[in-house]
């Protein structure tokens, strides 16, 4: 709760600060300081909360658990990393630097609500608080036609999915007479009616849209490609992870008893997501677009956590996946931001020119591909383990691993371009010592996640 | 602790080599590989009576420990790795490679991975090292290989990675069966695996075996191999063919036979048939090759096929033969590749039709070629004979109803092997002298490298007992 308040206050303060401060750089630095402060708040909140306990707010509309706080803390940490890595690029997007950062704080406020909602209305509010700033951020490069297109497309599709979500919530209310998700858990597989099933499927579709799972993924490549790269990095990581935590929360706790009604649908969605994401990524010529499709593919793996029957394993898997995927993706996007030409050819010969940049990019790509000793492997491992324990999802696990082997193809194309092809990779801006330090820290985090993931699962 | 040291030294030396950014990396690599050899010998002596174990918790919540174990088979393969590595470095001492620090860094990292695979005693640790050995090799081939290296190496990587992922699915499945705080330890994997009903063992068998079959490689999973061997720089080819293929066979014996006994029994005939097809097919292909590197590559498939056929016959003598032959094949093929790279260096080509008369211009080299080739076709008094004899004995006394057919067809491989190997010797060493680009007999470092190899070939040909004693315990435990 403290974090929600702090995020809101920091966001508002930043907006007003822009009246007094005109210097972009100072503004960005202020935002980073605020982000660090917010990180401090989340840590403090985590420390003062006993393990396993939870605290209810607003007539039990929010029920923030230790697990939710841990998620908040880690996601704020990732946001801090992101702010440090991307602040220069954010300053280049346009003139309203303060607003961009303020919007990111509002997104975080939505993230915090989603990690602790106890009521379907709060789910709706959280998703909207998180989404609306994204529509603005996607279109923040106003002079760029693609950016405006991305924003409009995202907004229209997003509004549509919001409608579906509301419809689902209404149907669930009609079936159960309650918005409280703890109250939904009395849904039993033998008594469940068509109205509740329709409600569950509607909610599932709306959330699938937010996590960009097939067949609701169509907006993803265009939006991710069109939006300014620093904001794509944020949208495809922390925001996606938050949508997943909402997904997991609802389906594990409230719909767990009736999993026979939705498990098959969701496993087909998972298989489809993995298939479409990986296969389409192979054919991309732009690295940015490839990363958009790869984020669809990664969403397929994260869906495993929702499918798992063992709540504990699913929760662990979700945390590790969210952190590993966010850190790795933020890393690779911040390398991408330094490259002038976003096609594969733009990476040719990067290893000769900027060995460090190429080296850390390799680590991030290996992590995304799920090679051992990187966070990506541990993430995949945790969610796959959770799905194996489910028992009858072995077919999906094997299918997913086949798809993971395909993913090696497109991730390694970047590595091949950087190391084994001749060329003169042009940089959009020089790589400073500070950038290098931050990239090394990010790479170390990726490796640390791969060697000792339990460090990130503090006490749970 | 000693076991950790075996892995840690090449690992740290490798990382350090990257940071050196100077030609000194070569010296560092040699020093590290010699120190590793020393510790491995020490470990071999220490574990001769009783296997050594080492275990510390790694990710307790998952039930995985950083466990290592050194029994006869592990130390034998570690010893092979530790011997081959310095020999490779010594033989290539005069060659200049681009960016030696990264080259030797990757070499050392892959050595660390290999040693880790041979020592791992925990499913997840095993998987980690299995991949750790692969990644550096990918970079080595792609960076320093031949013309078509990028596409070829990429194929190799995707093949093996796909196999590894299937194996991971199998390992996770087995670990999920037992659960508990040590779900991944070898013993609990064995317990969980052997308790599975036959129907499930049949499926899990292929999940795990595919990875090993690709690595060995067994027909029809071998298609990555000739291209990769051809395109890789020779030191890497040696790592691939002398050491990495042994990972596959080793893994079959350590992680498949005890874990899924019924699955292995059920599929053994299928695997033997595939292996034997591989022997004949690869031998026939080897005969028509004119590129000596491809010839040796195909001969390696044939040799591995024989070993895997004998493994799946599951006889005591066959198992014993495999242990001996794994070591011997590693030594022989190393020698073979060294000679091949010297030939390439001297004539500037690998085409057999464009060379000849080595015996008159470079007699020492020709003698080495003849001895190593004879070991390759398993002539008595060379090390190859002992192992191959035991393998055929094992294949013959196998429980399968077709055991005699198997042995006869596999025996064809020996005859065909003699044809292509001797043909190569004849073309390169005798016949009309073709002018060399660089007319030079063995240089001192090449001489030293080959001397070690030939010394081992002859010693084990005369007196294979130390090797047999070392691995007797493991062979007897696998098939009493």
JSON list of N, CA and C in Angstrom, two decimals, chain A residues 157 205 208-209 212-219 268-269 272-273 276:
[
{"chain": "A", "resi": 157, "resn": "UNK", "atom": "N", "xyz": [-7.51, -1.56, -29.80]},
{"chain": "A", "resi": 157, "resn": "UNK", "atom": "CA", "xyz": [-7.54, -2.97, -29.43]},
{"chain": "A", "resi": 157, "resn": "UNK", "atom": "C", "xyz": [-7.65, -3.12, -27.92]},
{"chain": "A", "resi": 205, "resn": "UNK", "atom": "N", "xyz": [-9.67, -14.38, -22.07]},
{"chain": "A", "resi": 205, "resn": "UNK", "atom": "CA", "xyz": [-9.33, -13.77, -23.35]},
{"chain": "A", "resi": 205, "resn": "UNK", "atom": "C", "xyz": [-8.79, -12.36, -23.15]},
{"chain": "A", "resi": 208, "resn": "UNK", "atom": "N", "xyz": [-5.40, -12.64, -21.82]},
{"chain": "A", "resi": 208, "resn": "UNK", "atom": "CA", "xyz": [-4.51, -13.13, -22.88]},
{"chain": "A", "resi": 208, "resn": "UNK", "atom": "C", "xyz": [-4.11, -11.97, -23.79]},
{"chain": "A", "resi": 209, "resn": "UNK", "atom": "N", "xyz": [-5.04, -11.05, -24.00]},
{"chain": "A", "resi": 209, "resn": "UNK", "atom": "CA", "xyz": [-4.70, -9.87, -24.80]},
{"chain": "A", "resi": 209, "resn": "UNK", "atom": "C", "xyz": [-3.58, -9.08, -24.13]},
{"chain": "A", "resi": 212, "resn": "UNK", "atom": "N", "xyz": [-0.31, -10.64, -24.38]},
{"chain": "A", "resi": 212, "resn": "UNK", "atom": "CA", "xyz": [-0.04, -10.91, -25.80]},
{"chain": "A", "resi": 212, "resn": "UNK", "atom": "C", "xyz": [0.14, -12.39, -26.07]},
{"chain": "A", "resi": 213, "resn": "UNK", "atom": "N", "xyz": [-0.88, -13.17, -25.67]},
{"chain": "A", "resi": 213, "resn": "UNK", "atom": "CA", "xyz": [-0.89, -14.59, -26.00]},
{"chain": "A", "resi": 213, "resn": "UNK", "atom": "C", "xyz": [-1.75, -14.78, -27.25]},
{"chain": "A", "resi": 214, "resn": "UNK", "atom": "N", "xyz": [-1.33, -15.71, -28.09]},
{"chain": "A", "resi": 214, "resn": "UNK", "atom": "CA", "xyz": [-2.09, -15.99, -29.31]},
{"chain": "A", "resi": 214, "resn": "UNK", "atom": "C", "xyz": [-3.44, -16.57, -28.90]},
{"chain": "A", "resi": 215, "resn": "UNK", "atom": "N", "xyz": [-4.52, -16.34, -29.60]},
{"chain": "A", "resi": 215, "resn": "UNK", "atom": "CA", "xyz": [-4.64, -15.57, -30.84]},
{"chain": "A", "resi": 215, "resn": "UNK", "atom": "C", "xyz": [-4.93, -14.08, -30.61]},
{"chain": "A", "resi": 216, "resn": "UNK", "atom": "N", "xyz": [-4.64, -13.57, -29.41]},
{"chain": "A", "resi": 216, "resn": "UNK", "atom": "CA", "xyz": [-4.91, -12.15, -29.14]},
{"chain": "A", "resi": 216, "resn": "UNK", "atom": "C", "xyz": [-3.60, -11.34, -29.23]},
{"chain": "A", "resi": 217, "resn": "UNK", "atom": "N", "xyz": [-2.66, -11.81, -30.04]},
{"chain": "A", "resi": 217, "resn": "UNK", "atom": "CA", "xyz": [-1.33, -11.20, -30.03]},
{"chain": "A", "resi": 217, "resn": "UNK", "atom": "C", "xyz": [-1.13, -10.21, -31.17]},
{"chain": "A", "resi": 218, "resn": "UNK", "atom": "N", "xyz": [-2.14, -10.07, -32.03]},
{"chain": "A", "resi": 218, "resn": "UNK", "atom": "CA", "xyz": [-1.92, -9.36, -33.30]},
{"chain": "A", "resi": 218, "resn": "UNK", "atom": "C", "xyz": [-1.38, -7.95, -33.12]},
{"chain": "A", "resi": 219, "resn": "UNK", "atom": "N", "xyz": [-1.76, -7.31, -32.04]},
{"chain": "A", "resi": 219, "resn": "UNK", "atom": "CA", "xyz": [-1.31, -5.93, -31.85]},
{"chain": "A", "resi": 219, "resn": "UNK", "atom": "C", "xyz": [0.18, -5.86, -31.52]},
{"chain": "A", "resi": 268, "resn": "UNK", "atom": "N", "xyz": [-4.15, -24.97, -25.05]},
{"chain": "A", "resi": 268, "resn": "UNK", "atom": "CA", "xyz": [-4.12, -24.75, -26.50]},
{"chain": "A", "resi": 268, "resn": "UNK", "atom": "C", "xyz": [-3.61, -23.34, -26.79]},
{"chain": "A", "resi": 269, "resn": "UNK", "atom": "N", "xyz": [-4.06, -22.37, -25.98]},
{"chain": "A", "resi": 269, "resn": "UNK", "atom": "CA", "xyz": [-3.56, -21.00, -26.16]},
{"chain": "A", "resi": 269, "resn": "UNK", "atom": "C", "xyz": [-2.04, -20.98, -25.99]},
{"chain": "A", "resi": 272, "resn": "UNK", "atom": "N", "xyz": [-0.34, -22.51, -28.98]},
{"chain": "A", "resi": 272, "resn": "UNK", "atom": "CA", "xyz": [-0.47, -21.61, -30.12]},
{"chain": "A", "resi": 272, "resn": "UNK", "atom": "C", "xyz": [0.48, -20.41, -29.97]},
{"chain": "A", "resi": 273, "resn": "UNK", "atom": "N", "xyz": [0.55, -19.89, -28.75]},
{"chain": "A", "resi": 273, "resn": "UNK", "atom": "CA", "xyz": [1.42, -18.74, -28.50]},
{"chain": "A", "resi": 273, "resn": "UNK", "atom": "C", "xyz": [2.87, -19.10, -28.79]},
{"chain": "A", "resi": 276, "resn": "UNK", "atom": "N", "xyz": [3.24, -19.66, -32.74]},
{"chain": "A", "resi": 276, "resn": "UNK", "atom": "CA", "xyz": [3.20, -18.46, -33.57]},
{"chain": "A", "resi": 276, "resn": "UNK", "atom": "C", "xyz": [4.37, -17.54, -33.25]}
]
